[in-house]
Amino acid sequence: MTLKLRSAAVTDRGLIRSGNQDSVHAGDWLIAVADGMGGMAAGDLASKIAIETIAPLDVAVADDQLVPRLQEAVDAASARIRAAVDDDPAREGMGTTLTALLFAGSGAAIALAHVGDSRAYLLRGGSLEQVTRDDTFVQLLVDEGVITQEQAASHPRRAVITQALQGDDVNPAYRVLEPQTGDRWLICSDGLSNVVRAESIAEVLATYADPLAGAQRLVDLAIRAGGPDNITVVIGDIAEVTT
């Protein structure tokens, strides 16, 4: 038996925005979400560049190459965003979050790359854990003990991001984890996490066996909560298969 990744994604512009600045990839080895910012056209472009740059990693990668390959792709995406701004100064300030999981060809490791406030969650053994740390102003306040996590959810500056891919120096977080049979990963833009409680997210992930049905249900919940932002959800299941 070996472990494989099975994934599905759903994205929606929500009820307020006129377009969708999110981009997503859901493959056999790679899942990723990018949430663009900096104006409608520029946000679209930045997230598209990030996903297009990282998408070629959706192949069987050796365990010891997971983080180096992710680092190369993130650096390349940042450089491409800078080049796009240089081509058109009106794009100055555009950028994107990026949260990605790369599953090793061996099935024995999975690597995470993260910058911004899109999130990765892991449902394991019925317990939901937020694996990423938001690169936001309010998260800094939480870390310093100024406000609580509950207060952060309604803070007026909760949307202020402290770092993203904008073509400048950036310090993404990278981690390598050991996958287990039955793991369910969720990567989402803040259009979900800002309006749907973690308890509700956990309930959906535990209830809907099919990744696509689960992803659609989470998007529907965000829309029912007002859908103030673009909503993107990708679910990745780690399952045993017979080789």
mmCIF file of C-alpha atoms in Angstrom:
data_model
loop_
_atom_site.group_PDB
_atom_site.id
_atom_site.type_symbol
_atom_site.label_atom_id
_atom_site.label_comp_id
_atom_site.label_asym_id
_atom_site.label_seq_id
_atom_site.Cartn_x
_atom_site.Cartn_y
_atom_site.Cartn_z
ATOM 1 C CA MET A 1 0.000 0.000 0.000
ATOM 2 C CA THR A 2 1.103 3.551 -0.652
ATOM 3 C CA LEU A 3 -0.336 6.972 0.089
ATOM 4 C CA LYS A 4 -1.805 9.200 -2.600
ATOM 5 C CA LEU A 5 -3.388 12.642 -2.737
ATOM 6 C CA ARG A 6 -6.957 13.089 -3.974
ATOM 7 C CA SER A 7 -8.083 16.708 -4.314
ATOM 8 C CA ALA A 8 -10.882 18.991 -5.484
ATOM 9 C CA ALA A 9 -11.395 22.747 -5.536
ATOM 10 C CA VAL A 10 -14.241 25.252 -5.748
ATOM 11 C CA THR A 11 -13.906 29.022 -6.209
ATOM 12 C CA ASP A 12 -16.584 31.726 -6.233
ATOM 13 C CA ARG A 13 -16.496 35.519 -6.471
ATOM 14 C CA GLY A 14 -18.922 35.846 -3.556
ATOM 15 C CA LEU A 15 -21.826 38.279 -3.320
ATOM 16 C CA ILE A 16 -20.047 41.650 -3.179
ATOM 17 C CA ARG A 17 -17.010 41.589 -5.458
ATOM 18 C CA SER A 18 -17.516 42.125 -9.192
ATOM 19 C CA GLY A 19 -14.812 39.623 -10.116
ATOM 20 C CA ASN A 20 -12.664 36.872 -8.640
ATOM 21 C CA GLN A 21 -9.043 37.653 -7.751
ATOM 22 C CA ASP A 22 -8.374 34.172 -6.350
ATOM 23 C CA SER A 23 -6.547 31.433 -8.258
ATOM 24 C CA VAL A 24 -6.344 27.764 -7.347
ATOM 25 C CA HIS A 25 -4.659 24.498 -8.292
ATOM 26 C CA ALA A 26 -5.864 21.046 -7.253
ATOM 27 C CA GLY A 27 -3.777 18.207 -8.651
ATOM 28 C CA ASP A 28 -2.386 14.768 -7.913
ATOM 29 C CA TRP A 29 0.714 16.057 -6.092
ATOM 30 C CA LEU A 30 0.096 19.768 -5.511
ATOM 31 C CA ILE A 31 -2.699 21.870 -4.069
ATOM 32 C CA ALA A 32 -2.444 25.650 -3.822
ATOM 33 C CA VAL A 33 -4.466 28.830 -3.316
ATOM 34 C CA ALA A 34 -3.452 32.393 -4.196
ATOM 35 C CA ASP A 35 -5.523 35.441 -3.216
ATOM 36 C CA GLY A 36 -4.660 38.497 -5.285
ATOM 37 C CA MET A 37 -4.622 42.065 -4.028
ATOM 38 C CA GLY A 38 -3.828 45.548 -5.254
ATOM 39 C CA GLY A 39 -6.676 46.408 -7.568
ATOM 40 C CA MET A 40 -8.980 44.280 -9.666
ATOM 41 C CA ALA A 41 -6.876 43.624 -12.774
ATOM 42 C CA ALA A 42 -3.593 43.572 -10.875
ATOM 43 C CA GLY A 43 -4.913 41.211 -8.196
ATOM 44 C CA ASP A 44 -6.154 38.826 -10.866
ATOM 45 C CA LEU A 45 -2.785 38.902 -12.569
ATOM 46 C CA ALA A 46 -0.691 38.429 -9.429
ATOM 47 C CA SER A 47 -2.604 35.361 -8.238
ATOM 48 C CA LYS A 48 -2.622 33.910 -11.752
ATOM 49 C CA ILE A 49 1.152 34.355 -12.003
ATOM 50 C CA ALA A 50 1.679 32.633 -8.652
ATOM 51 C CA ILE A 51 -0.419 29.591 -9.546
ATOM 52 C CA GLU A 52 0.927 29.314 -13.088
ATOM 53 C CA THR A 53 4.477 29.418 -11.734
ATOM 54 C CA ILE A 54 3.963 26.788 -9.053
ATOM 55 C CA ALA A 55 1.689 24.470 -11.071
ATOM 56 C CA PRO A 56 4.565 22.666 -12.870
ATOM 57 C CA LEU A 57 5.496 21.182 -9.463
ATOM 58 C CA ASP A 58 2.455 18.903 -9.805
ATOM 59 C CA VAL A 59 4.709 15.884 -10.444
ATOM 60 C CA ALA A 60 6.338 13.184 -8.316
ATOM 61 C CA VAL A 61 9.112 15.022 -6.429
ATOM 62 C CA ALA A 62 11.720 13.350 -4.196
ATOM 63 C CA ASP A 63 11.379 13.877 -0.451
ATOM 64 C CA ASP A 64 14.576 15.926 -0.143
ATOM 65 C CA GLN A 65 13.556 18.164 -3.052
ATOM 66 C CA LEU A 66 10.159 19.234 -1.745
ATOM 67 C CA VAL A 67 11.223 22.443 0.001
ATOM 68 C CA PRO A 68 13.943 23.415 -2.525
ATOM 69 C CA ARG A 69 11.469 23.050 -5.390
ATOM 70 C CA LEU A 70 8.850 25.072 -3.545
ATOM 71 C CA GLN A 71 11.399 27.773 -2.730
ATOM 72 C CA GLU A 72 12.466 27.986 -6.376
ATOM 73 C CA ALA A 73 8.860 28.290 -7.529
ATOM 74 C CA VAL A 74 7.968 30.949 -4.955
ATOM 75 C CA ASP A 75 11.072 32.971 -5.837
ATOM 76 C CA ALA A 76 10.240 32.661 -9.537
ATOM 77 C CA ALA A 77 6.659 33.790 -8.927
ATOM 78 C CA SER A 78 7.879 36.831 -7.009
ATOM 79 C CA ALA A 79 10.285 37.702 -9.816
ATOM 80 C CA ARG A 80 7.533 37.371 -12.420
ATOM 81 C CA ILE A 81 5.270 39.664 -10.402
ATOM 82 C CA ARG A 82 8.062 42.244 -10.187
ATOM 83 C CA ALA A 83 8.567 41.996 -13.954
ATOM 84 C CA ALA A 84 4.838 42.543 -14.525
ATOM 85 C CA VAL A 85 4.952 45.692 -12.383
ATOM 86 C CA ASP A 86 8.012 46.941 -14.239
ATOM 87 C CA ASP A 87 6.156 46.421 -17.526
ATOM 88 C CA ASP A 88 3.241 48.554 -16.302
ATOM 89 C CA PRO A 89 3.839 50.952 -13.368
ATOM 90 C CA ALA A 90 0.062 51.171 -12.857
ATOM 91 C CA ARG A 91 0.352 47.689 -11.344
ATOM 92 C CA GLU A 92 2.557 48.938 -8.508
ATOM 93 C CA GLY A 93 1.302 47.509 -5.232
ATOM 94 C CA MET A 94 -0.213 44.379 -6.713
ATOM 95 C CA GLY A 95 0.537 41.116 -4.981
ATOM 96 C CA THR A 96 -0.855 37.830 -3.830
ATOM 97 C CA THR A 97 -0.929 35.405 -0.962
ATOM 98 C CA LEU A 98 0.222 31.861 -1.663
ATOM 99 C CA THR A 99 -0.373 28.725 0.361
ATOM 100 C CA ALA A 100 0.664 25.431 -1.204
ATOM 101 C CA LEU A 101 1.139 21.779 -0.265
ATOM 102 C CA LEU A 102 3.445 19.533 -2.289
ATOM 103 C CA PHE A 103 3.083 15.772 -1.785
ATOM 104 C CA ALA A 104 6.203 13.662 -2.297
ATOM 105 C CA GLY A 105 6.368 10.986 -4.957
ATOM 106 C CA SER A 106 7.227 8.464 -2.253
ATOM 107 C CA GLY A 107 4.067 9.267 -0.313
ATOM 108 C CA ALA A 108 6.208 9.643 2.819
ATOM 109 C CA ALA A 109 6.346 13.442 3.136
ATOM 110 C CA ILE A 110 4.370 16.572 2.380
ATOM 111 C CA ALA A 111 5.749 20.122 2.323
ATOM 112 C CA LEU A 112 4.000 23.403 2.980
ATOM 113 C CA ALA A 113 4.826 26.839 1.585
ATOM 114 C CA HIS A 114 2.975 29.856 2.966
ATOM 115 C CA VAL A 115 2.953 33.637 2.702
ATOM 116 C CA GLY A 116 0.004 35.926 3.440
ATOM 117 C CA ASP A 117 -3.328 35.123 5.059
ATOM 118 C CA SER A 118 -4.703 32.259 3.026
ATOM 119 C CA ARG A 119 -4.742 29.270 5.348
ATOM 120 C CA ALA A 120 -3.950 25.573 5.521
ATOM 121 C CA TYR A 121 -5.845 23.383 7.964
ATOM 122 C CA LEU A 122 -5.313 19.712 8.779
ATOM 123 C CA LEU A 123 -8.120 17.438 9.955
ATOM 124 C CA ARG A 124 -6.523 14.411 11.608
ATOM 125 C CA GLY A 125 -8.238 11.981 13.940
ATOM 126 C CA GLY A 126 -11.308 14.191 14.095
ATOM 127 C CA SER A 127 -9.325 17.236 15.290
ATOM 128 C CA LEU A 128 -8.862 20.356 13.138
ATOM 129 C CA GLU A 129 -5.583 22.287 13.347
ATOM 130 C CA GLN A 130 -4.689 25.544 11.615
ATOM 131 C CA VAL A 131 -1.219 24.701 10.331
ATOM 132 C CA THR A 132 -0.321 28.105 8.885
ATOM 133 C CA ARG A 133 0.197 31.366 10.755
ATOM 134 C CA ASP A 134 -1.438 34.453 9.226
ATOM 135 C CA ASP A 135 0.961 37.129 8.014
ATOM 136 C CA THR A 136 -1.303 39.910 9.285
ATOM 137 C CA PHE A 137 -1.189 42.916 11.572
ATOM 138 C CA VAL A 138 -3.758 41.424 13.940
ATOM 139 C CA GLN A 139 -1.803 38.173 14.228
ATOM 140 C CA LEU A 140 1.167 40.230 15.413
ATOM 141 C CA LEU A 141 -1.098 41.772 18.057
ATOM 142 C CA VAL A 142 -2.233 38.299 19.117
ATOM 143 C CA ASP A 143 1.360 37.068 19.310
ATOM 144 C CA GLU A 144 2.267 40.046 21.505
ATOM 145 C CA GLY A 145 -0.705 39.427 23.804
ATOM 146 C CA VAL A 146 -2.339 42.747 22.947
ATOM 147 C CA ILE A 147 -5.591 41.124 21.763
ATOM 148 C CA THR A 148 -7.059 37.638 21.854
ATOM 149 C CA GLN A 149 -7.644 35.379 18.864
ATOM 150 C CA GLU A 150 -11.378 35.987 19.293
ATOM 151 C CA GLN A 151 -10.871 39.773 19.204
ATOM 152 C CA ALA A 152 -8.715 39.417 16.092
ATOM 153 C CA ALA A 153 -11.665 37.947 14.182
ATOM 154 C CA SER A 154 -13.565 41.264 14.379
ATOM 155 C CA HIS A 155 -10.656 43.720 14.518
ATOM 156 C CA PRO A 156 -11.047 46.624 12.026
ATOM 157 C CA ARG A 157 -7.523 46.008 10.677
ATOM 158 C CA ARG A 158 -7.803 42.240 10.326
ATOM 159 C CA ALA A 159 -7.356 42.496 6.542
ATOM 160 C CA VAL A 160 -3.953 44.232 6.763
ATOM 161 C CA ILE A 161 -1.346 41.783 5.473
ATOM 162 C CA THR A 162 2.253 42.114 6.662
ATOM 163 C CA GLN A 163 3.798 40.204 3.770
ATOM 164 C CA ALA A 164 2.777 38.790 0.400
ATOM 165 C CA LEU A 165 4.332 38.038 -2.982
ATOM 166 C CA GLN A 166 4.828 41.497 -4.476
ATOM 167 C CA GLY A 167 8.185 41.197 -6.183
ATOM 168 C CA ASP A 168 10.109 42.425 -3.139
ATOM 169 C CA ASP A 169 12.014 40.575 -0.420
ATOM 170 C CA VAL A 170 9.717 38.168 1.376
ATOM 171 C CA ASN A 171 10.148 35.470 3.987
ATOM 172 C CA PRO A 172 7.702 32.614 3.320
ATOM 173 C CA ALA A 173 7.266 29.824 5.845
ATOM 174 C CA TYR A 174 8.229 26.281 4.815
ATOM 175 C CA ARG A 175 7.504 23.054 6.690
ATOM 176 C CA VAL A 176 7.802 19.341 6.010
ATOM 177 C CA LEU A 177 5.271 17.023 7.619
ATOM 178 C CA GLU A 178 4.655 13.296 7.656
ATOM 179 C CA PRO A 179 1.319 12.397 6.048
ATOM 180 C CA GLN A 180 -0.982 9.809 7.573
ATOM 181 C CA THR A 181 -3.773 7.753 6.088
ATOM 182 C CA GLY A 182 -7.037 9.627 6.521
ATOM 183 C CA ASP A 183 -5.501 13.098 6.717
ATOM 184 C CA ARG A 184 -7.713 15.751 5.171
ATOM 185 C CA TRP A 185 -6.100 19.037 4.178
ATOM 186 C CA LEU A 186 -7.953 22.269 3.536
ATOM 187 C CA ILE A 187 -6.401 25.304 1.867
ATOM 188 C CA CYS A 188 -8.621 28.360 1.593
ATOM 189 C CA SER A 189 -8.609 32.072 0.954
ATOM 190 C CA ASP A 190 -9.769 34.400 3.723
ATOM 191 C CA GLY A 191 -13.138 34.639 2.012
ATOM 192 C CA LEU A 192 -13.897 31.419 3.862
ATOM 193 C CA SER A 193 -11.905 31.697 7.086
ATOM 194 C CA ASN A 194 -13.031 35.265 7.840
ATOM 195 C CA VAL A 195 -16.739 34.423 7.823
ATOM 196 C CA VAL A 196 -17.118 30.721 8.669
ATOM 197 C CA ARG A 197 -16.192 29.538 12.153
ATOM 198 C CA ALA A 198 -13.515 26.888 12.592
ATOM 199 C CA GLU A 199 -16.078 24.638 14.273
ATOM 200 C CA SER A 200 -18.298 24.767 11.192
ATOM 201 C CA ILE A 201 -15.345 24.121 8.915
ATOM 202 C CA ALA A 202 -14.360 21.095 10.988
ATOM 203 C CA GLU A 203 -17.917 19.739 10.887
ATOM 204 C CA VAL A 204 -18.061 19.939 7.089
ATOM 205 C CA LEU A 205 -14.644 18.342 6.657
ATOM 206 C CA ALA A 206 -15.641 15.497 8.958
ATOM 207 C CA THR A 207 -19.056 14.986 7.366
ATOM 208 C CA TYR A 208 -18.571 15.174 3.596
ATOM 209 C CA ALA A 209 -16.552 12.194 2.359
ATOM 210 C CA ASP A 210 -16.254 13.508 -1.201
ATOM 211 C CA PRO A 211 -13.704 16.365 -1.470
ATOM 212 C CA LEU A 212 -15.657 18.219 -4.143
ATOM 213 C CA ALA A 213 -18.911 18.057 -2.183
ATOM 214 C CA GLY A 214 -17.119 19.246 0.932
ATOM 215 C CA ALA A 215 -15.470 22.132 -0.888
ATOM 216 C CA GLN A 216 -18.793 23.208 -2.383
ATOM 217 C CA ARG A 217 -20.474 23.068 1.006
ATOM 218 C CA LEU A 218 -17.824 25.315 2.556
ATOM 219 C CA VAL A 219 -18.222 27.842 -0.259
ATOM 220 C CA ASP A 220 -21.997 27.735 0.219
ATOM 221 C CA LEU A 221 -21.565 28.469 3.944
ATOM 222 C CA ALA A 222 -19.374 31.484 3.172
ATOM 223 C CA ILE A 223 -21.989 32.790 0.742
ATOM 224 C CA ARG A 224 -24.737 32.273 3.319
ATOM 225 C CA ALA A 225 -22.599 34.318 5.746
ATOM 226 C CA GLY A 226 -22.720 37.255 3.325
ATOM 227 C CA GLY A 227 -19.982 36.319 0.859
ATOM 228 C CA PRO A 228 -18.170 39.657 1.253
ATOM 229 C CA ASP A 229 -15.005 38.428 -0.488
ATOM 230 C CA ASN A 230 -13.898 35.929 -3.097
ATOM 231 C CA ILE A 231 -14.043 32.394 -1.719
ATOM 232 C CA THR A 232 -11.667 29.607 -2.728
ATOM 233 C CA VAL A 233 -11.503 26.169 -1.148
ATOM 234 C CA VAL A 234 -9.366 23.165 -2.025
ATOM 235 C CA ILE A 235 -9.582 19.896 -0.116
ATOM 236 C CA GLY A 236 -6.867 17.259 -0.351
ATOM 237 C CA ASP A 237 -7.298 13.765 1.076
ATOM 238 C CA ILE A 238 -4.450 11.398 1.887
ATOM 239 C CA ALA A 239 -5.606 7.870 1.129
ATOM 240 C CA GLU A 240 -4.063 4.428 0.770
ATOM 241 C CA VAL A 241 -4.063 2.882 -2.686
ATOM 242 C CA THR A 242 -2.867 -0.466 -3.946
ATOM 243 C CA THR A 243 0.123 -0.156 -6.253
#
